[in-house]
mmCIF file of C-alpha atoms in Angstrom:
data_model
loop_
_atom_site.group_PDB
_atom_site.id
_atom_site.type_symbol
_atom_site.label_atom_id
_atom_site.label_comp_id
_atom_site.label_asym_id
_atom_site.label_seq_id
_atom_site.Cartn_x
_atom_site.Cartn_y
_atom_site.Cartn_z
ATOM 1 C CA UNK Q 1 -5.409 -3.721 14.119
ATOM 2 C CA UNK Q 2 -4.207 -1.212 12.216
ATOM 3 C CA UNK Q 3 -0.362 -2.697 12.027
ATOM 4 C CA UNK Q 4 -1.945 -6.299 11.423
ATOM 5 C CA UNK Q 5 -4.025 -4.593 7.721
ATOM 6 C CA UNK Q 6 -0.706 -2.582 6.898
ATOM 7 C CA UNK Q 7 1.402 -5.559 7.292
ATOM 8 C CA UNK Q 8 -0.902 -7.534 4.492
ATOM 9 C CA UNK Q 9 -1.164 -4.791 2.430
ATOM 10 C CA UNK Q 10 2.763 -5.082 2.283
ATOM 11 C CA UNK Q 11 2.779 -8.072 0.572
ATOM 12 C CA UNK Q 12 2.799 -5.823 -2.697
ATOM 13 C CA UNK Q 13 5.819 -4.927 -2.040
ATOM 14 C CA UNK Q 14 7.475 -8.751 -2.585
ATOM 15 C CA UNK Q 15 5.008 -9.443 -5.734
ATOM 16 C CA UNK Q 16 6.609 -6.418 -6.948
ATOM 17 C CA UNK Q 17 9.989 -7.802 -6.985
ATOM 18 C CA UNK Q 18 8.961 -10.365 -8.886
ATOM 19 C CA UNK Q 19 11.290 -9.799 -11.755
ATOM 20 C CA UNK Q 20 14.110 -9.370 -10.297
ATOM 21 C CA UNK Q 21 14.254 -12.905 -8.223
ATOM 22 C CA UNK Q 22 15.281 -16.477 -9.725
ATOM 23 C CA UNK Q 23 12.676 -18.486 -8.345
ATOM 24 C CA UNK Q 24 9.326 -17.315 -8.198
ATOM 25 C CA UNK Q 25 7.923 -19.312 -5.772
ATOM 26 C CA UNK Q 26 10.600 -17.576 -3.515
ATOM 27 C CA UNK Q 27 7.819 -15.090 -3.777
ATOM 28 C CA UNK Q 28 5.074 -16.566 -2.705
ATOM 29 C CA UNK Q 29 7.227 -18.304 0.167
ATOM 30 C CA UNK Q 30 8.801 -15.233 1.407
ATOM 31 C CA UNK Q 31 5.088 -13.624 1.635
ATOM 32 C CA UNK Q 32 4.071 -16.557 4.297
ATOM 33 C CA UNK Q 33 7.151 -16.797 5.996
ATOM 34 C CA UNK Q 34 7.084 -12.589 6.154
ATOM 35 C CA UNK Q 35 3.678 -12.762 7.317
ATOM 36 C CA UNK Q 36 3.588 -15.323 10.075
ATOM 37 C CA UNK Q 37 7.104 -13.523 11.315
ATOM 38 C CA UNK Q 38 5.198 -10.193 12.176
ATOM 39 C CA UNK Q 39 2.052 -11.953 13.540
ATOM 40 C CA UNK Q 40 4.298 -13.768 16.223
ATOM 41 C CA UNK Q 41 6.638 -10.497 16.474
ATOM 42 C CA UNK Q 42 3.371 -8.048 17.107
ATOM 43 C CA UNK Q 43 1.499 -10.367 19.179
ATOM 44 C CA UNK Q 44 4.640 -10.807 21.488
ATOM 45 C CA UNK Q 45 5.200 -7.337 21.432
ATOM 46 C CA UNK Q 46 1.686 -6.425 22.535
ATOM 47 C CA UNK Q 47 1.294 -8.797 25.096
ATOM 48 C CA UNK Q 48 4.525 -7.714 27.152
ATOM 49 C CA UNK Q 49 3.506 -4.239 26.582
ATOM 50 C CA UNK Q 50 0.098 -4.900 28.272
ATOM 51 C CA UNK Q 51 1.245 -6.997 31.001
ATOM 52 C CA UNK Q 52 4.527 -5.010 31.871
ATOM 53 C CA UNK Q 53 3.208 -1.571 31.711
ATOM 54 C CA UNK Q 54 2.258 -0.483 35.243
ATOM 55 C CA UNK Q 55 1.362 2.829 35.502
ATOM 56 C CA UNK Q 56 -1.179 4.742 37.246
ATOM 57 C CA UNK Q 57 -4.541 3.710 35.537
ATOM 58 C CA UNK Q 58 -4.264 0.508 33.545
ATOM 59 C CA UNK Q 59 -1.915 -1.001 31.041
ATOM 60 C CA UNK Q 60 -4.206 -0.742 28.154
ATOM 61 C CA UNK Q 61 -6.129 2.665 29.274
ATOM 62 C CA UNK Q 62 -2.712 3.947 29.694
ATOM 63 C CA UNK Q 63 -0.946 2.653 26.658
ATOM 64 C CA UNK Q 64 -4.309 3.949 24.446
ATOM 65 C CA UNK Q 65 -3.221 7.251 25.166
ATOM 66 C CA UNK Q 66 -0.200 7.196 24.122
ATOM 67 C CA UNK Q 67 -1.045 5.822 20.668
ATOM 68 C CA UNK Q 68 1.792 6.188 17.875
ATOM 69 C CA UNK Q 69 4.335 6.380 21.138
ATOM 70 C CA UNK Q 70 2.688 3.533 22.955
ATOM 71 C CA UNK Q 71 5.875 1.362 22.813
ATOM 72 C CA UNK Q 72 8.247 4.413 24.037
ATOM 73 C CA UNK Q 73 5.532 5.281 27.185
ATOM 74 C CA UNK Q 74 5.745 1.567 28.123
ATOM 75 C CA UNK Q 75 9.455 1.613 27.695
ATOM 76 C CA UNK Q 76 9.900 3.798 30.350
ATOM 77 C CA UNK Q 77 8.027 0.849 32.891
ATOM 78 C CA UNK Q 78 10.537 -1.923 32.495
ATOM 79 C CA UNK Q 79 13.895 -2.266 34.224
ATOM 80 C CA UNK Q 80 16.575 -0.410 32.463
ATOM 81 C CA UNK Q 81 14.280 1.877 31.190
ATOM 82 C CA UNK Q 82 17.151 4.746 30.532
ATOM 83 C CA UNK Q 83 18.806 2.098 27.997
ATOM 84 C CA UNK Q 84 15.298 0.777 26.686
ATOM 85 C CA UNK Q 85 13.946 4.144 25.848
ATOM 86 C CA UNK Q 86 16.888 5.818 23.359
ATOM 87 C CA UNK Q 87 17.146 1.956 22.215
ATOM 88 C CA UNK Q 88 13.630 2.301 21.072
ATOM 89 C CA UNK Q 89 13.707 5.567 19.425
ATOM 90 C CA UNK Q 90 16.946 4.712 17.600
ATOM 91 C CA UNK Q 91 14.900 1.508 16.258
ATOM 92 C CA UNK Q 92 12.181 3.552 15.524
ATOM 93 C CA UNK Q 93 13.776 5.950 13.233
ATOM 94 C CA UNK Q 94 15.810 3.023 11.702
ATOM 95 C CA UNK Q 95 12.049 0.992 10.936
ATOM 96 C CA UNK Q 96 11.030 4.445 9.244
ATOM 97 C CA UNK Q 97 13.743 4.217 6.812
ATOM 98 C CA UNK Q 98 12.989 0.975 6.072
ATOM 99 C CA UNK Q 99 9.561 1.384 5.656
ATOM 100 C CA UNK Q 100 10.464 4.597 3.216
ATOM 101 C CA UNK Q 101 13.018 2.529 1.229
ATOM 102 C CA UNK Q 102 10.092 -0.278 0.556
ATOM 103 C CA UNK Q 103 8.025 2.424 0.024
ATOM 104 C CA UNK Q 104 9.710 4.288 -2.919
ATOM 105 C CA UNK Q 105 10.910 0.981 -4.433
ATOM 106 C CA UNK Q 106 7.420 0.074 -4.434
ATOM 107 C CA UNK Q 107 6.564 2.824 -6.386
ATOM 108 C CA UNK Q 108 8.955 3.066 -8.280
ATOM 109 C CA UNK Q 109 8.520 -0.430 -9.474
ATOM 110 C CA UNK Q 110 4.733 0.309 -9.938
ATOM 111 C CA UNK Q 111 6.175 3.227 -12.341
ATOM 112 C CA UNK Q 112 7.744 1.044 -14.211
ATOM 113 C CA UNK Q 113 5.155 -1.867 -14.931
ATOM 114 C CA UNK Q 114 2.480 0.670 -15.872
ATOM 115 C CA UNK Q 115 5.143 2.199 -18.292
ATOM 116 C CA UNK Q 116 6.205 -0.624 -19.887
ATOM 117 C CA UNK Q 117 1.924 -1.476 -20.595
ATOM 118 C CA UNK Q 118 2.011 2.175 -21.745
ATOM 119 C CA UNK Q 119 -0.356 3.013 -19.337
ATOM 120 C CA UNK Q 120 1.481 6.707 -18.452
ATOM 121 C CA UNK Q 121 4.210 8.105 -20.470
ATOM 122 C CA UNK Q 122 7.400 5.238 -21.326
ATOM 123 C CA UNK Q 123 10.027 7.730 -19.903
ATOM 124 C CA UNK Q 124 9.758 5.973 -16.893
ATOM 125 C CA UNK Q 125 10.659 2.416 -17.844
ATOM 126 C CA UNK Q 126 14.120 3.508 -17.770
ATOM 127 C CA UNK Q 127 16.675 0.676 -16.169
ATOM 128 C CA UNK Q 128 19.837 2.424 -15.332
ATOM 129 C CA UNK Q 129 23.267 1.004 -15.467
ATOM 130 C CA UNK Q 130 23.014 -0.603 -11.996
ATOM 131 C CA UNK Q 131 19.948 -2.164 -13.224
ATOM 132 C CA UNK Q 132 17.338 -0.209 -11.315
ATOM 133 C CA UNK Q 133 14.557 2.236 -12.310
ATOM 134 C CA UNK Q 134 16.176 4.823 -11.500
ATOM 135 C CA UNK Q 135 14.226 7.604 -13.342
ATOM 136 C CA UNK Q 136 11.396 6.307 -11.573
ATOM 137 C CA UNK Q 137 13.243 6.156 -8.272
ATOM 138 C CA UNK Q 138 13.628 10.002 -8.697
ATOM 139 C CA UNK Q 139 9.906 10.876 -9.512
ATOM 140 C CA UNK Q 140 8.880 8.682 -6.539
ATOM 141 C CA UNK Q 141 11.000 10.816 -4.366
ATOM 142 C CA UNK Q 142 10.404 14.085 -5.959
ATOM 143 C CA UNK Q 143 6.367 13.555 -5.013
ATOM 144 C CA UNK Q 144 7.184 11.920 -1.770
ATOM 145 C CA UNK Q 145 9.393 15.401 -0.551
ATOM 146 C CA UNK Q 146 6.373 17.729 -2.295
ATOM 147 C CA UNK Q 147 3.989 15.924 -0.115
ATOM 148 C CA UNK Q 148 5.572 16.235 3.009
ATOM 149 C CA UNK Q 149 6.297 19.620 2.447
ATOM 150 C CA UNK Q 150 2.781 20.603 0.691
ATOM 151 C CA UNK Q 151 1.106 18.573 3.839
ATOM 152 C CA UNK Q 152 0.797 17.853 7.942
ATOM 153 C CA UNK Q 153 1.398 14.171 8.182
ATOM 154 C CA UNK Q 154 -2.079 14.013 9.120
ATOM 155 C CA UNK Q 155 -3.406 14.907 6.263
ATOM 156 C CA UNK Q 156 -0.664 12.862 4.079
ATOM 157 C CA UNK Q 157 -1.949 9.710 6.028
ATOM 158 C CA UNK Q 158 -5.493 10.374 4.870
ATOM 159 C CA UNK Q 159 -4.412 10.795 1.460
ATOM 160 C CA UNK Q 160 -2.719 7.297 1.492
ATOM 161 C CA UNK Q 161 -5.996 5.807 3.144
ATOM 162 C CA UNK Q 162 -8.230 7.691 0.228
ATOM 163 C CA UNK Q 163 -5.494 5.965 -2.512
ATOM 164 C CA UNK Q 164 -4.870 2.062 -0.806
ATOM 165 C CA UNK Q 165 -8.755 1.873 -0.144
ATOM 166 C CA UNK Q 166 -9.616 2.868 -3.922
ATOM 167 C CA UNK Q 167 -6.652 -0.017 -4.928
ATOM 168 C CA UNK Q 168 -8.920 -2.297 -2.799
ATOM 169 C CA UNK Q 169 -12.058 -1.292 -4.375
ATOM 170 C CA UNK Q 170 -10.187 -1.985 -8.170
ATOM 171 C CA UNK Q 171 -9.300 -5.540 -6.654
ATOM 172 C CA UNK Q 172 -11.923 -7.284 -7.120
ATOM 173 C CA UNK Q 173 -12.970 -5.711 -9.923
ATOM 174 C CA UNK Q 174 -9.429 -6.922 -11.715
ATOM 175 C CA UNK Q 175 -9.848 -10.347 -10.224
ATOM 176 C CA UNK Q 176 -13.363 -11.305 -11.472
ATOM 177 C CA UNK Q 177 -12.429 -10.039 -14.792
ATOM 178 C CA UNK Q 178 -9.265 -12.677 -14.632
ATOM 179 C CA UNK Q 179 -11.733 -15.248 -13.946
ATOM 180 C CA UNK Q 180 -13.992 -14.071 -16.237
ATOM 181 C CA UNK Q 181 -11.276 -14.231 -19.064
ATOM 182 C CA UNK Q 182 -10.300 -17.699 -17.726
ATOM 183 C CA UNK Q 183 -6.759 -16.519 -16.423
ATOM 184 C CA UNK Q 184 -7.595 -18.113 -12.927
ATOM 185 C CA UNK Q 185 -10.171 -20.992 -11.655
ATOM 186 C CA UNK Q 186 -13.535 -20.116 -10.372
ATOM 187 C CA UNK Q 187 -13.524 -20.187 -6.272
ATOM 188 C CA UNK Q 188 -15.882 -20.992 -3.853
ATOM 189 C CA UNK Q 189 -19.439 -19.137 -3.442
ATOM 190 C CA UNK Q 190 -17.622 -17.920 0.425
ATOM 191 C CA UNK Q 191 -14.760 -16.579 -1.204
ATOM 192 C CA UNK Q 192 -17.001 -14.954 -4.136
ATOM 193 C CA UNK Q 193 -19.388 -13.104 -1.794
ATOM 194 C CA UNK Q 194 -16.705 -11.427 -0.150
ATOM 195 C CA UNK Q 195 -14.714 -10.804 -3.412
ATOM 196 C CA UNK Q 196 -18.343 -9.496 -4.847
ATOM 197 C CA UNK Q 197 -16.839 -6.269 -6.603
ATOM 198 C CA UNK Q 198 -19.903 -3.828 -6.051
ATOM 199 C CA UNK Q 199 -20.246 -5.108 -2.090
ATOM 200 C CA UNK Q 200 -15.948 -4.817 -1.547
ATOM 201 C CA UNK Q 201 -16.440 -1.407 -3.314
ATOM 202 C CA UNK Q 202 -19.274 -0.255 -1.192
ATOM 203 C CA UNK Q 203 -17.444 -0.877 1.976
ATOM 204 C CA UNK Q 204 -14.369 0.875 0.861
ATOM 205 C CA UNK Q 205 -16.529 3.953 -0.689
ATOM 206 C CA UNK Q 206 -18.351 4.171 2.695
ATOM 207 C CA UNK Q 207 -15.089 4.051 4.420
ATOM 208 C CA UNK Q 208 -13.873 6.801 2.341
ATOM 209 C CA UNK Q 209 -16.617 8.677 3.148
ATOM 210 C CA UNK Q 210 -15.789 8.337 6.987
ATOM 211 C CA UNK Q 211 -12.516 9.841 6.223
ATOM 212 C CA UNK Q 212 -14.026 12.938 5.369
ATOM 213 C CA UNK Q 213 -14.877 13.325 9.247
ATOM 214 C CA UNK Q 214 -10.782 12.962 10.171
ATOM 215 C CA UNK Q 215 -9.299 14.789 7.172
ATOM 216 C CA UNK Q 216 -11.377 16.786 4.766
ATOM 217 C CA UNK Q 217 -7.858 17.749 2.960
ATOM 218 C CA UNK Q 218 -6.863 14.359 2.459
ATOM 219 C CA UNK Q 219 -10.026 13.209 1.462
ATOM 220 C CA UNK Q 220 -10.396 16.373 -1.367
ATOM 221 C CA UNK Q 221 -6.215 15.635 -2.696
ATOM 222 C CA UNK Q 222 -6.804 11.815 -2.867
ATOM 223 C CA UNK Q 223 -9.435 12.646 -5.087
ATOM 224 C CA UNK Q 224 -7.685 15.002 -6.842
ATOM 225 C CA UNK Q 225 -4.875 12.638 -7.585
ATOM 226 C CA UNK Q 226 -7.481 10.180 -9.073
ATOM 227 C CA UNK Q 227 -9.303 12.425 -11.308
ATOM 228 C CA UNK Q 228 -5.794 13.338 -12.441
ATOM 229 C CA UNK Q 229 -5.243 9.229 -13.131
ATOM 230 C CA UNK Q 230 -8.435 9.602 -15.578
ATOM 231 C CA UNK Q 231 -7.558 12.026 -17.079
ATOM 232 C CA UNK Q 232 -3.996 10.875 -18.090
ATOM 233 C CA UNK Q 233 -5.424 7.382 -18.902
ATOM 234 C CA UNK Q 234 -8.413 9.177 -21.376
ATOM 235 C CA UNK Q 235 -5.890 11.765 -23.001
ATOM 236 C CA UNK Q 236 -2.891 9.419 -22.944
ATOM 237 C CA UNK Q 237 -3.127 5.662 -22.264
ATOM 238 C CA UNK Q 238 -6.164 5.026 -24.448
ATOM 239 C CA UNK Q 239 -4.809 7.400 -27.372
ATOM 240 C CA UNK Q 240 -1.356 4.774 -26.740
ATOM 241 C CA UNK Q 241 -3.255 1.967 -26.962
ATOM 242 C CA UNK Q 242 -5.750 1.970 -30.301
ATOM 243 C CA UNK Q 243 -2.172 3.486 -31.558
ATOM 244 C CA UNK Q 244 -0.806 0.129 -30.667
ATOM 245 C CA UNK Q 245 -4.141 -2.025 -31.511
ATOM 246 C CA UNK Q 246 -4.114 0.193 -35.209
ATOM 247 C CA UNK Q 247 -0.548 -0.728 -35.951
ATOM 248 C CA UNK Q 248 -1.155 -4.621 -35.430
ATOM 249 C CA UNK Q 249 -4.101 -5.195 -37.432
ATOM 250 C CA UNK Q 250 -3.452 -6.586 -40.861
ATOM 251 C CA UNK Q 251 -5.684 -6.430 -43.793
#
């Protein structure tokens, strides 16, 4: 369940390359196509795990315990097992880079949109020669290395939890006030109670609040990383923008 919510959440990722393909409905495409490719590819995945892993109590009991290394345990069950296993480390390691490289272009990208609205300082709308944000490539990478240095991964994965569920609580909040300003069409009374803003952020808050119970750390940093958004939006971003609104009025 919890690779099925990642893999939406990804989607982000393609909306945030948005300006750099030359079709945008390639986006919207490649989303679908991405998503039904994983469905099929996990579904597979877990069903041969389950029904080829044999070892002393069952599949599932067995394969539970394992957890993160749930596909290397059952690796070592199938035929050819001494090629299977190293074959599924090396893919392992090679998904993790992947997953990194999305990661920090993600971010990066996210860098430079909120730049370019002067929501945090402009320095990092820079587009380098090679036509990448590559300032922003840089900062992404600096935190990323301070975190996993600062941090056990335990704690790091909390912190992302503490971050992607506030983004999900600021959702629905952003998409009412798109319908609200007529940007998008009014949808169905289904679709609006689970889109209500203050039920979507209750869940999530509560959620958060469960977190404290795995990683106290995480929980206390994520905050600390959000009351360090405010602030920069309340000394910075709003000082930027009646700057901007000032300049543009004419008498």
């Amino acid at each position: 369940m919890g690779l099925f919510y990642l893999a939406f959440q990804g989607s982000e990722v393609a909306a945030q390359s948005g300006e750099e393909v030359k079709n945008s409905k390639d986006i919207s495409r490649g989303i679908i196509i991405g998503l039904f490719v994983i469905i099929v590819t996990y579904l597979v995945v877990v069903f041969v795990a389950i029904a080829g892993t044999h070892a002393d109590s069952s599949s599932v009991e067995s394969l539970g315990k394992s957890k993160e290394g749930a596909l290397v345990f059952s690796s070592l069950h199938f035929m050819g097992s001494e090629f299977l296993f190293p074959a599924i480390l090396a893919a392992g390691i090679v998904i993790a880079l992947i997953a990194l490289n999305a990661t920090i272009y993600s971010s990066s990208h996210a860098f430079l949109a909120l730049a370019r609205n002067q929501s945090i300082p402009t320095l990092l709308d820079r587009i380098s020669k090679f036509g990448t944000p590559s300032f922003g490539i840089g900062i992404s990478a600096v935190l990323i290395v301070i975190m996993a240095l600062a941090l056990p991964l335990h704690d790091i994965a909390a912190v992302a939890d503490v971050l992607f569920m506030f983004l999900f609580i600021v959702v629905p909040f952003a998409y009412r006030d798109l319908q609200r300003r007529g940007k998008i069409a009014k949808n169905s009374w289904v679709l609006s109670i689970f889109l209500h803003p203050y039920l979507t952020g209750t869940i999530y808050f509560v959620l958060i609040l469960f977190l404290w119970n795995v990683s106290p750390v995480g929980v206390l940093f994520g905050g600390a990383w959000l009351v360090a958004g405010w602030v920069l939006y309340n000394k910075y971003t709003q000082v930027e923008e009646f700057r901007e609104i000032d300049s543009a009025v004419a008498y």
